[in-house]
Amino acid sequence: MPAKTGKAIFLKSFPQGLPAKDHFVSRSFEAPAPADGEVQLRIVWMSVDPYMRGRMRPDIKSYIPPFSLDAPLDGGAVGQVIESRHPSFAAGDYAVGFSGGWREYATVAGAGLQKVDPGMAPLSAYLGVLGMPGFTAWAGLNEIIKPKAGETVFVSGAAGAVGSLVCQLAKLKGCRVVASAGSKEKCDWLTREGGADVALNYRDYKNATELTKALAAAAPKGVDGYFENVGGMHLEAALNCIAFGGRIALCGMISMYNNTEPEPGPPNLVNMIGRGVMAQGFIISNYLPLAPKFAFEVAPLLDQGKIKFRESVYEGLEKAPDAFIGLFKGENFGKAVVRVGPDRI
Amino acid sequence: MPAKTGKAIFLKSFPQGLPAKDHFVSRSFEAPAPADGEVQLRIVWMSVDPYMRGRMRPDIKSYIPPFSLDAPLDGGAVGQVIESRHPSFAAGDYAVGFSGGWREYATVAGAGLQKVDPGMAPLSAYLGVLGMPGFTAWAGLNEIIKPKAGETVFVSGAAGAVGSLVCQLAKLKGCRVVASAGSKEKCDWLTREGGADVALNYRDYKNATELTKALAAAAPKGVDGYFENVGGMHLEAALNCIAFGGRIALCGMISMYNNTEPEPGPPNLVNMIGRGVMAQGFIISNYLPLAPKFAFEVAPLLDQGKIKFRESVYEGLEKAPDAFIGLFKGENFGKAVVRVGPDRI
């Protein structure tokens, strides 16, 4: 099978501050014929995720290299195998991986792919609740916060791909769940279906002092576990309300990813000392050996309807920049996914 | 035996900002005759410690109640038993406890005292290297940072009662030790006797950027473990230089204890996420079951001369406020102790 040519999204320039549509450009791109061990995919769904913003800072040392202006953007995707030179995959199979997004065709290493069953869940779910964000939620909650029944868990970014699963898993463990999200619609969903006992619309609060009051009222016994997706005033309020022996899973700080100047941290870190608080920053790739445990635990819950998930679907590769920019404007509800091609052709 | 009357130091008013001598007053105070289970002590040495500043804020919720203006200040002390109504102690014994300081005579619960041997080490050492600061150093290093040979450990407040032991214990474990202290004299001692490979005089650096450069040069492979006693620009520099998988023991933030306005936290907490960093705040009272393990490990090292310690000795109870204020001015070298009475009478 020859190379396949299709569209792909490139970064035209590295954004300063909030990314805009004109930082992106669609170009023709050739997915080469697969070499030994590789698989050529037709991309069906692609993911946009906050961590990608960090890869748009070419000067920052991080756990993942920055994007280049000379190659398409990259990221998680579900695709259908066109041609396989890896023994685990055959033409027609569906597979998900951390690479191959932002383009119509991709040639990737078979070793980085997992085969997925389109009959078990919608294909897009493998980018959300059954994929990297779901695994992130599960690992941060179970391996870092380790909540016990009766404890209070606070989740910021609670209507997002990660936060919404954290809330539901914590609720299933018998915790009191306090959620924060950015609209009344999201808050309503969180208390109705998303596992939250109380949902705070953070846009109602001007600063950390106001958010602290609301959180203290929602968590009268204090916050035993805080799942951090947002940073800024959310972290400050959480540290004001944290209980003795509290645990904080630092997953993301999306409120700060587009800062052009460094933003000060919370002034109350000293509370961590007097209250014996632990904070663990984490990236999901450090937990890969636990991926099967996650799948065995969450897939049945989804199958039994005990876990709900939401998606914001963007139709067509050209919409991928909108989907990505929407992450930082709070426009997406649940997991933001982009449909690049039909499930079946 | 009747009540014993002597001098004691009271707080005249709660300080705002840096405490001054006129916040303190010496008054006559009566140590009552001991009740069942209690011991009456003649205080020989008393300790001043940074955590006491937190007890001078009557409105702050903490792990330990605030001081009252109607009672002497309190804190760790070594005393000689005058009268005992506790079966473990007899008149003439020496004992150390977390209570009984800031006065000439104290009546305390025998259950809170440990008997000490004046022949094994100078009595004052039970307030420093063999006491609460030493145990704090040992627990933060071994239970939180858990350094491995070849790793780099950074210690702020490194010439203090806690930091100086952290440096030496880390060095004995085969780590590269980078220390920070506030004078050339302290830095010289740290590299000559105190276990440090490099000692940085933080007064040479105007801000976190400058300190970061010096730390990066001193820790070319990054900081695997950071023992935090200081806060402020030290924490920011440590987070800039922290290695992947780094661990931070949050023991104190003395640079901030006298703030009248909250000081912003470091702007680079997000590094904890990308580098998978863990920070654990701790207070030593949560580790009490490990106290014998600490003693069994550190006492022989001291006996063999493998651990050095320094003291700043203040003569006479009336000097206790100076000793305490000196903590925040960086005036003390090693453990600050106040001699309240002679070893033997």
Short mmCIF file of N, CA, C and O in Angstrom, two decimals, chain A residues 218-334:
data_model
loop_
_atom_site.label_atom_id
_atom_site.label_comp_id
_atom_site.label_asym_id
_atom_site.label_seq_id
_atom_site.Cartn_x
_atom_site.Cartn_y
_atom_site.Cartn_z
N ALA A 218 -19.99 24.30 51.59
CA ALA A 218 -20.30 23.03 50.90
C ALA A 218 -19.56 21.85 51.52
O ALA A 218 -19.96 20.70 51.35
N ALA A 219 -18.47 22.13 52.20
CA ALA A 219 -17.64 21.07 52.79
C ALA A 219 -17.45 21.37 54.27
O ALA A 219 -16.36 21.71 54.71
N PRO A 220 -18.49 21.23 55.06
CA PRO A 220 -18.41 21.69 56.46
C PRO A 220 -17.37 20.93 57.29
O PRO A 220 -16.89 21.46 58.28
N LYS A 221 -17.03 19.71 56.90
CA LYS A 221 -16.00 18.98 57.65
C LYS A 221 -14.62 19.14 57.02
O LYS A 221 -13.67 18.45 57.40
N GLY A 222 -14.50 20.03 56.03
CA GLY A 222 -13.21 20.25 55.37
C GLY A 222 -13.06 19.34 54.17
O GLY A 222 -13.81 18.39 53.96
N VAL A 223 -12.07 19.66 53.35
CA VAL A 223 -11.79 18.94 52.11
C VAL A 223 -10.68 17.91 52.38
O VAL A 223 -9.54 18.28 52.65
N ASP A 224 -11.02 16.64 52.32
CA ASP A 224 -10.01 15.59 52.55
C ASP A 224 -9.18 15.34 51.30
O ASP A 224 -8.00 15.00 51.40
N GLY A 225 -9.81 15.45 50.14
CA GLY A 225 -9.09 15.23 48.89
C GLY A 225 -9.47 16.30 47.90
O GLY A 225 -10.63 16.67 47.76
N TYR A 226 -8.46 16.86 47.22
CA TYR A 226 -8.73 17.87 46.20
C TYR A 226 -8.13 17.41 44.89
O TYR A 226 -6.92 17.14 44.81
N PHE A 227 -8.94 17.34 43.85
CA PHE A 227 -8.46 16.98 42.52
C PHE A 227 -8.35 18.27 41.73
O PHE A 227 -9.36 18.90 41.40
N GLU A 228 -7.11 18.67 41.44
CA GLU A 228 -6.82 20.00 40.88
C GLU A 228 -6.67 19.94 39.37
O GLU A 228 -5.73 19.32 38.84
N ASN A 229 -7.59 20.60 38.67
CA ASN A 229 -7.48 20.72 37.22
C ASN A 229 -7.27 22.18 36.79
O ASN A 229 -7.04 22.42 35.60
N VAL A 230 -7.42 23.12 37.70
CA VAL A 230 -7.63 24.51 37.31
C VAL A 230 -6.53 25.46 37.78
O VAL A 230 -6.09 26.32 37.05
N GLY A 231 -6.09 25.34 39.04
CA GLY A 231 -5.11 26.28 39.59
C GLY A 231 -5.74 27.60 40.00
O GLY A 231 -6.97 27.73 40.07
N GLY A 232 -4.89 28.58 40.29
CA GLY A 232 -5.37 29.92 40.63
C GLY A 232 -6.22 29.93 41.89
O GLY A 232 -5.88 29.31 42.89
N MET A 233 -7.37 30.63 41.81
CA MET A 233 -8.17 30.79 43.02
C MET A 233 -8.75 29.48 43.51
O MET A 233 -9.08 29.33 44.68
N HIS A 234 -8.86 28.49 42.62
CA HIS A 234 -9.35 27.19 43.07
C HIS A 234 -8.39 26.53 44.05
O HIS A 234 -8.79 25.98 45.08
N LEU A 235 -7.10 26.59 43.74
CA LEU A 235 -6.11 25.98 44.64
C LEU A 235 -6.06 26.74 45.97
O LEU A 235 -5.99 26.14 47.05
N GLU A 236 -6.15 28.05 45.90
CA GLU A 236 -6.11 28.85 47.13
C GLU A 236 -7.31 28.52 48.03
O GLU A 236 -7.17 28.32 49.23
N ALA A 237 -8.49 28.44 47.43
CA ALA A 237 -9.68 28.11 48.22
C ALA A 237 -9.57 26.70 48.79
O ALA A 237 -9.92 26.45 49.95
N ALA A 238 -9.08 25.77 47.99
CA ALA A 238 -8.93 24.40 48.48
C ALA A 238 -7.97 24.34 49.66
O ALA A 238 -8.22 23.64 50.65
N LEU A 239 -6.86 25.09 49.58
CA LEU A 239 -5.90 25.09 50.70
C LEU A 239 -6.47 25.77 51.94
O LEU A 239 -6.06 25.47 53.05
N ASN A 240 -7.40 26.69 51.75
CA ASN A 240 -8.07 27.28 52.91
C ASN A 240 -8.98 26.29 53.61
O ASN A 240 -9.16 26.35 54.82
N CYS A 241 -9.58 25.39 52.82
CA CYS A 241 -10.58 24.47 53.37
C CYS A 241 -10.03 23.07 53.59
O CYS A 241 -10.76 22.18 54.01
N ILE A 242 -8.77 22.85 53.30
CA ILE A 242 -8.24 21.49 53.36
C ILE A 242 -8.27 20.98 54.81
O ILE A 242 -8.03 21.73 55.74
N ALA A 243 -8.59 19.71 54.95
CA ALA A 243 -8.65 19.10 56.28
C ALA A 243 -7.27 18.63 56.71
O ALA A 243 -6.36 18.49 55.89
N PHE A 244 -7.11 18.36 57.98
CA PHE A 244 -5.87 17.76 58.47
C PHE A 244 -5.67 16.42 57.74
O PHE A 244 -6.60 15.64 57.58
N GLY A 245 -4.46 16.22 57.25
CA GLY A 245 -4.18 14.98 56.52
C GLY A 245 -4.73 14.95 55.10
O GLY A 245 -4.82 13.89 54.49
N GLY A 246 -5.05 16.11 54.54
CA GLY A 246 -5.62 16.18 53.19
C GLY A 246 -4.63 15.78 52.11
O GLY A 246 -3.42 15.89 52.29
N ARG A 247 -5.18 15.31 50.98
CA ARG A 247 -4.35 14.90 49.84
C ARG A 247 -4.82 15.66 48.60
O ARG A 247 -6.01 15.78 48.35
N ILE A 248 -3.85 16.15 47.83
CA ILE A 248 -4.15 16.93 46.62
C ILE A 248 -3.52 16.24 45.42
O ILE A 248 -2.31 16.00 45.41
N ALA A 249 -4.33 15.90 44.43
CA ALA A 249 -3.82 15.38 43.16
C ALA A 249 -3.71 16.55 42.20
O ALA A 249 -4.72 17.16 41.83
N LEU A 250 -2.48 16.91 41.83
CA LEU A 250 -2.26 18.03 40.91
C LEU A 250 -2.22 17.48 39.50
O LEU A 250 -1.21 16.92 39.06
N CYS A 251 -3.34 17.63 38.80
CA CYS A 251 -3.48 17.05 37.46
C CYS A 251 -3.29 18.11 36.39
O CYS A 251 -2.69 17.86 35.34
N GLY A 252 -3.80 19.31 36.63
CA GLY A 252 -3.70 20.38 35.65
C GLY A 252 -3.96 21.71 36.31
O GLY A 252 -4.48 21.78 37.43
N MET A 253 -3.56 22.77 35.62
CA MET A 253 -3.81 24.14 36.11
C MET A 253 -4.22 24.97 34.91
O MET A 253 -3.55 25.93 34.54
N ILE A 254 -5.35 24.59 34.30
CA ILE A 254 -5.71 25.15 32.99
C ILE A 254 -5.88 26.66 33.04
O ILE A 254 -5.65 27.33 32.03
N SER A 255 -6.21 27.23 34.20
CA SER A 255 -6.40 28.68 34.26
C SER A 255 -5.10 29.42 33.97
O SER A 255 -5.11 30.62 33.71
N MET A 256 -3.97 28.71 34.03
CA MET A 256 -2.69 29.40 33.90
C MET A 256 -1.95 29.07 32.60
O MET A 256 -0.88 29.63 32.35
N TYR A 257 -2.49 28.20 31.78
CA TYR A 257 -1.71 27.69 30.64
C TYR A 257 -1.48 28.74 29.57
O TYR A 257 -0.57 28.59 28.74
N ASN A 258 -2.31 29.78 29.54
CA ASN A 258 -2.14 30.81 28.51
C ASN A 258 -1.52 32.08 29.05
O ASN A 258 -1.46 33.08 28.35
N ASN A 259 -1.07 32.03 30.31
CA ASN A 259 -0.43 33.22 30.87
C ASN A 259 0.82 33.59 30.07
O ASN A 259 1.61 32.73 29.72
N THR A 260 0.96 34.87 29.82
CA THR A 260 2.21 35.33 29.21
C THR A 260 3.19 35.79 30.29
O THR A 260 4.38 35.81 30.07
N GLU A 261 2.66 36.18 31.46
CA GLU A 261 3.51 36.48 32.62
C GLU A 261 3.21 35.43 33.68
O GLU A 261 2.06 35.03 33.83
N PRO A 262 4.23 35.02 34.45
CA PRO A 262 3.95 34.06 35.52
C PRO A 262 2.94 34.64 36.51
O PRO A 262 3.02 35.81 36.87
N GLU A 263 2.02 33.82 36.95
CA GLU A 263 1.01 34.25 37.92
C GLU A 263 1.45 33.74 39.30
O GLU A 263 1.86 32.60 39.41
N PRO A 264 1.35 34.60 40.33
CA PRO A 264 1.77 34.12 41.65
C PRO A 264 0.98 32.90 42.08
O PRO A 264 -0.18 32.72 41.70
N GLY A 265 1.61 32.06 42.87
CA GLY A 265 0.92 30.92 43.46
C GLY A 265 0.09 31.37 44.64
O GLY A 265 0.09 32.55 45.02
N PRO A 266 -0.64 30.44 45.24
CA PRO A 266 -1.49 30.79 46.38
C PRO A 266 -0.64 31.23 47.58
O PRO A 266 0.44 30.69 47.80
N PRO A 267 -1.14 32.19 48.37
CA PRO A 267 -0.36 32.71 49.50
C PRO A 267 -0.46 31.81 50.73
O PRO A 267 0.14 32.13 51.75
N ASN A 268 -1.20 30.73 50.63
CA ASN A 268 -1.49 29.94 51.83
C ASN A 268 -0.94 28.52 51.75
O ASN A 268 -1.49 27.60 52.37
N LEU A 269 0.16 28.34 51.02
CA LEU A 269 0.80 27.02 50.97
C LEU A 269 1.22 26.55 52.36
O LEU A 269 1.32 25.34 52.61
N VAL A 270 1.46 27.52 53.25
CA VAL A 270 1.91 27.16 54.60
C VAL A 270 0.86 26.29 55.31
O VAL A 270 1.20 25.52 56.21
N ASN A 271 -0.38 26.38 54.89
CA ASN A 271 -1.41 25.50 55.47
C ASN A 271 -1.06 24.03 55.29
O ASN A 271 -1.49 23.17 56.06
N MET A 272 -0.29 23.74 54.25
CA MET A 272 0.09 22.34 54.02
C MET A 272 0.93 21.81 55.19
O MET A 272 0.89 20.60 55.47
N ILE A 273 1.67 22.68 55.83
CA ILE A 273 2.52 22.23 56.93
C ILE A 273 1.68 21.95 58.17
O ILE A 273 1.65 20.83 58.68
N GLY A 274 0.96 22.96 58.63
CA GLY A 274 0.19 22.81 59.87
C GLY A 274 -0.87 21.72 59.78
O GLY A 274 -1.25 21.13 60.79
N ARG A 275 -1.34 21.48 58.55
CA ARG A 275 -2.40 20.47 58.41
C ARG A 275 -1.89 19.15 57.83
O ARG A 275 -2.67 18.26 57.50
N GLY A 276 -0.59 19.05 57.67
CA GLY A 276 -0.01 17.78 57.22
C GLY A 276 -0.52 17.32 55.86
O GLY A 276 -0.88 16.15 55.67
N VAL A 277 -0.55 18.23 54.91
CA VAL A 277 -1.17 17.97 53.60
C VAL A 277 -0.12 17.51 52.59
O VAL A 277 0.99 18.02 52.56
N MET A 278 -0.51 16.56 51.75
CA MET A 278 0.34 16.04 50.69
C MET A 278 -0.22 16.48 49.34
O MET A 278 -1.42 16.37 49.12
N ALA A 279 0.64 16.97 48.47
CA ALA A 279 0.25 17.28 47.09
C ALA A 279 1.16 16.52 46.15
O ALA A 279 2.38 16.54 46.31
N GLN A 280 0.57 15.83 45.20
CA GLN A 280 1.36 15.04 44.23
C GLN A 280 0.99 15.49 42.83
O GLN A 280 -0.17 15.36 42.41
N GLY A 281 1.97 16.04 42.12
CA GLY A 281 1.78 16.31 40.70
C GLY A 281 1.94 15.02 39.93
O GLY A 281 2.75 14.17 40.30
N PHE A 282 1.17 14.85 38.86
CA PHE A 282 1.31 13.58 38.13
C PHE A 282 0.98 13.74 36.65
O PHE A 282 0.23 14.61 36.24
N ILE A 283 1.61 12.90 35.89
CA ILE A 283 1.28 12.75 34.48
C ILE A 283 0.96 11.28 34.28
O ILE A 283 1.56 10.40 34.89
N ILE A 284 -0.03 11.04 33.46
CA ILE A 284 -0.61 9.70 33.42
C ILE A 284 0.36 8.66 32.88
O ILE A 284 0.27 7.48 33.23
N SER A 285 1.33 9.10 32.10
CA SER A 285 2.25 8.11 31.53
C SER A 285 3.06 7.39 32.61
O SER A 285 3.58 6.30 32.38
N ASN A 286 3.13 8.00 33.81
CA ASN A 286 3.84 7.29 34.90
C ASN A 286 3.02 6.16 35.50
O ASN A 286 3.52 5.43 36.35
N TYR A 287 1.76 6.05 35.11
CA TYR A 287 0.88 5.04 35.72
C TYR A 287 0.48 3.94 34.74
O TYR A 287 -0.41 3.15 35.03
N LEU A 288 1.16 3.89 33.57
CA LEU A 288 0.72 2.97 32.52
C LEU A 288 0.55 1.51 32.97
O LEU A 288 -0.39 0.86 32.50
N PRO A 289 1.38 1.01 33.89
CA PRO A 289 1.16 -0.39 34.29
C PRO A 289 -0.22 -0.64 34.92
O PRO A 289 -0.65 -1.79 35.02
N LEU A 290 -0.90 0.42 35.35
CA LEU A 290 -2.21 0.25 35.97
C LEU A 290 -3.35 0.34 34.98
O LEU A 290 -4.52 0.23 35.36
N ALA A 291 -3.03 0.56 33.69
CA ALA A 291 -4.10 0.77 32.70
C ALA A 291 -5.10 -0.39 32.66
O ALA A 291 -6.32 -0.15 32.61
N PRO A 292 -4.65 -1.64 32.69
CA PRO A 292 -5.65 -2.72 32.68
C PRO A 292 -6.57 -2.69 33.91
O PRO A 292 -7.77 -2.94 33.81
N LYS A 293 -6.01 -2.36 35.07
CA LYS A 293 -6.82 -2.29 36.29
C LYS A 293 -7.91 -1.23 36.13
O LYS A 293 -9.07 -1.43 36.50
N PHE A 294 -7.52 -0.09 35.56
CA PHE A 294 -8.49 0.96 35.27
C PHE A 294 -9.60 0.43 34.35
O PHE A 294 -10.79 0.61 34.62
N ALA A 295 -9.19 -0.23 33.28
CA ALA A 295 -10.18 -0.71 32.30
C ALA A 295 -11.12 -1.73 32.93
O ALA A 295 -12.34 -1.68 32.73
N PHE A 296 -10.56 -2.65 33.70
CA PHE A 296 -11.41 -3.67 34.32
C PHE A 296 -12.40 -3.07 35.30
O PHE A 296 -13.48 -3.60 35.52
N GLU A 297 -12.04 -1.94 35.91
CA GLU A 297 -12.91 -1.35 36.91
C GLU A 297 -13.95 -0.44 36.29
O GLU A 297 -15.12 -0.44 36.71
N VAL A 298 -13.53 0.35 35.29
CA VAL A 298 -14.44 1.39 34.78
C VAL A 298 -15.35 0.88 33.66
O VAL A 298 -16.52 1.29 33.58
N ALA A 299 -14.86 -0.05 32.83
CA ALA A 299 -15.71 -0.52 31.72
C ALA A 299 -17.03 -1.11 32.21
O ALA A 299 -18.09 -0.78 31.67
N PRO A 300 -17.01 -1.97 33.25
CA PRO A 300 -18.30 -2.49 33.73
C PRO A 300 -19.22 -1.41 34.29
O PRO A 300 -20.44 -1.47 34.13
N LEU A 301 -18.64 -0.42 34.96
CA LEU A 301 -19.47 0.67 35.50
C LEU A 301 -20.17 1.42 34.38
O LEU A 301 -21.34 1.80 34.48
N LEU A 302 -19.44 1.60 33.28
CA LEU A 302 -20.02 2.27 32.12
C LEU A 302 -21.12 1.38 31.52
O LEU A 302 -22.22 1.85 31.20
N ASP A 303 -20.81 0.10 31.41
CA ASP A 303 -21.74 -0.86 30.84
C ASP A 303 -23.04 -0.93 31.65
O ASP A 303 -24.13 -1.05 31.10
N GLN A 304 -22.92 -0.82 32.97
CA GLN A 304 -24.09 -0.90 33.85
C GLN A 304 -24.80 0.45 33.98
O GLN A 304 -25.76 0.56 34.75
N GLY A 305 -24.32 1.45 33.31
CA GLY A 305 -24.95 2.77 33.39
C GLY A 305 -24.64 3.52 34.67
O GLY A 305 -25.30 4.51 34.99
N LYS A 306 -23.65 3.04 35.42
CA LYS A 306 -23.33 3.72 36.69
C LYS A 306 -22.41 4.92 36.48
O LYS A 306 -22.17 5.69 37.41
N ILE A 307 -21.87 5.03 35.29
CA ILE A 307 -21.03 6.17 34.93
C ILE A 307 -21.64 6.83 33.70
O ILE A 307 -21.94 6.14 32.71
N LYS A 308 -21.84 8.14 33.77
CA LYS A 308 -22.33 8.91 32.62
C LYS A 308 -21.17 9.72 32.06
O LYS A 308 -20.26 10.09 32.79
N PHE A 309 -21.25 9.97 30.77
CA PHE A 309 -20.25 10.90 30.25
C PHE A 309 -20.86 11.80 29.20
O PHE A 309 -21.87 11.46 28.56
N ARG A 310 -20.26 12.95 29.04
CA ARG A 310 -20.72 13.94 28.07
C ARG A 310 -19.60 14.20 27.08
O ARG A 310 -18.42 14.08 27.40
N GLU A 311 -20.00 14.58 25.88
CA GLU A 311 -19.02 14.93 24.85
C GLU A 311 -19.43 16.23 24.17
O GLU A 311 -20.62 16.48 24.00
N SER A 312 -18.44 17.01 23.81
CA SER A 312 -18.67 18.13 22.89
C SER A 312 -18.05 17.69 21.57
O SER A 312 -16.83 17.54 21.48
N VAL A 313 -18.89 17.48 20.57
CA VAL A 313 -18.43 16.93 19.29
C VAL A 313 -18.25 18.06 18.28
O VAL A 313 -19.17 18.87 18.07
N TYR A 314 -17.09 18.13 17.69
CA TYR A 314 -16.80 19.08 16.61
C TYR A 314 -16.71 18.28 15.32
O TYR A 314 -16.00 17.27 15.27
N GLU A 315 -17.41 18.70 14.29
CA GLU A 315 -17.50 17.91 13.06
C GLU A 315 -16.47 18.39 12.04
O GLU A 315 -16.53 19.51 11.56
N GLY A 316 -15.52 17.55 11.74
CA GLY A 316 -14.56 17.84 10.68
C GLY A 316 -13.22 18.33 11.21
O GLY A 316 -13.15 19.12 12.15
N LEU A 317 -12.16 17.83 10.57
CA LEU A 317 -10.80 18.17 10.99
C LEU A 317 -10.58 19.68 11.08
O LEU A 317 -9.87 20.17 11.96
N GLU A 318 -11.21 20.43 10.16
CA GLU A 318 -11.00 21.88 10.14
C GLU A 318 -11.47 22.55 11.43
O GLU A 318 -11.09 23.68 11.73
N LYS A 319 -12.34 21.85 12.17
CA LYS A 319 -12.86 22.42 13.42
C LYS A 319 -11.95 22.15 14.63
O LYS A 319 -12.24 22.58 15.75
N ALA A 320 -10.86 21.40 14.39
CA ALA A 320 -10.01 21.02 15.51
C ALA A 320 -9.46 22.23 16.28
O ALA A 320 -9.46 22.24 17.51
N PRO A 321 -9.02 23.30 15.58
CA PRO A 321 -8.55 24.47 16.35
C PRO A 321 -9.65 25.05 17.24
O PRO A 321 -9.38 25.44 18.38
N ASP A 322 -10.90 25.10 16.74
CA ASP A 322 -11.99 25.60 17.58
C ASP A 322 -12.16 24.74 18.83
O ASP A 322 -12.40 25.25 19.93
N ALA A 323 -12.09 23.44 18.63
CA ALA A 323 -12.26 22.54 19.76
C ALA A 323 -11.18 22.78 20.80
O ALA A 323 -11.43 22.84 22.01
N PHE A 324 -9.95 22.95 20.30
CA PHE A 324 -8.82 23.17 21.21
C PHE A 324 -8.95 24.50 21.94
O PHE A 324 -8.82 24.57 23.17
N ILE A 325 -9.25 25.55 21.21
CA ILE A 325 -9.39 26.88 21.83
C ILE A 325 -10.54 26.86 22.84
O ILE A 325 -10.46 27.48 23.90
N GLY A 326 -11.58 26.11 22.52
CA GLY A 326 -12.72 26.01 23.43
C GLY A 326 -12.36 25.48 24.80
O GLY A 326 -13.03 25.79 25.79
N LEU A 327 -11.29 24.69 24.90
CA LEU A 327 -10.86 24.15 26.20
C LEU A 327 -10.57 25.27 27.19
O LEU A 327 -10.81 25.13 28.40
N PHE A 328 -10.02 26.37 26.67
CA PHE A 328 -9.55 27.44 27.55
C PHE A 328 -10.63 28.49 27.78
O PHE A 328 -10.47 29.38 28.61
N LYS A 329 -11.70 28.40 27.03
CA LYS A 329 -12.81 29.33 27.23
C LYS A 329 -13.94 28.68 28.01
O LYS A 329 -14.98 29.30 28.23
N GLY A 330 -13.75 27.43 28.43
CA GLY A 330 -14.82 26.74 29.15
C GLY A 330 -16.01 26.43 28.27
O GLY A 330 -17.12 26.25 28.75
N GLU A 331 -15.79 26.38 26.95
CA GLU A 331 -16.93 26.19 26.03
C GLU A 331 -17.34 24.73 25.90
O GLU A 331 -18.44 24.44 25.46
N ASN A 332 -16.41 23.83 26.24
CA ASN A 332 -16.72 22.42 26.04
C ASN A 332 -17.36 21.84 27.30
O ASN A 332 -17.00 22.20 28.41
N PHE A 333 -18.26 20.94 27.11
CA PHE A 333 -18.95 20.26 28.20
C PHE A 333 -18.57 18.79 28.07
O PHE A 333 -18.90 18.15 27.07
N GLY A 334 -17.88 18.27 29.04
CA GLY A 334 -17.39 16.90 28.93
C GLY A 334 -16.19 16.87 28.00
O GLY A 334 -15.52 17.87 27.77
#
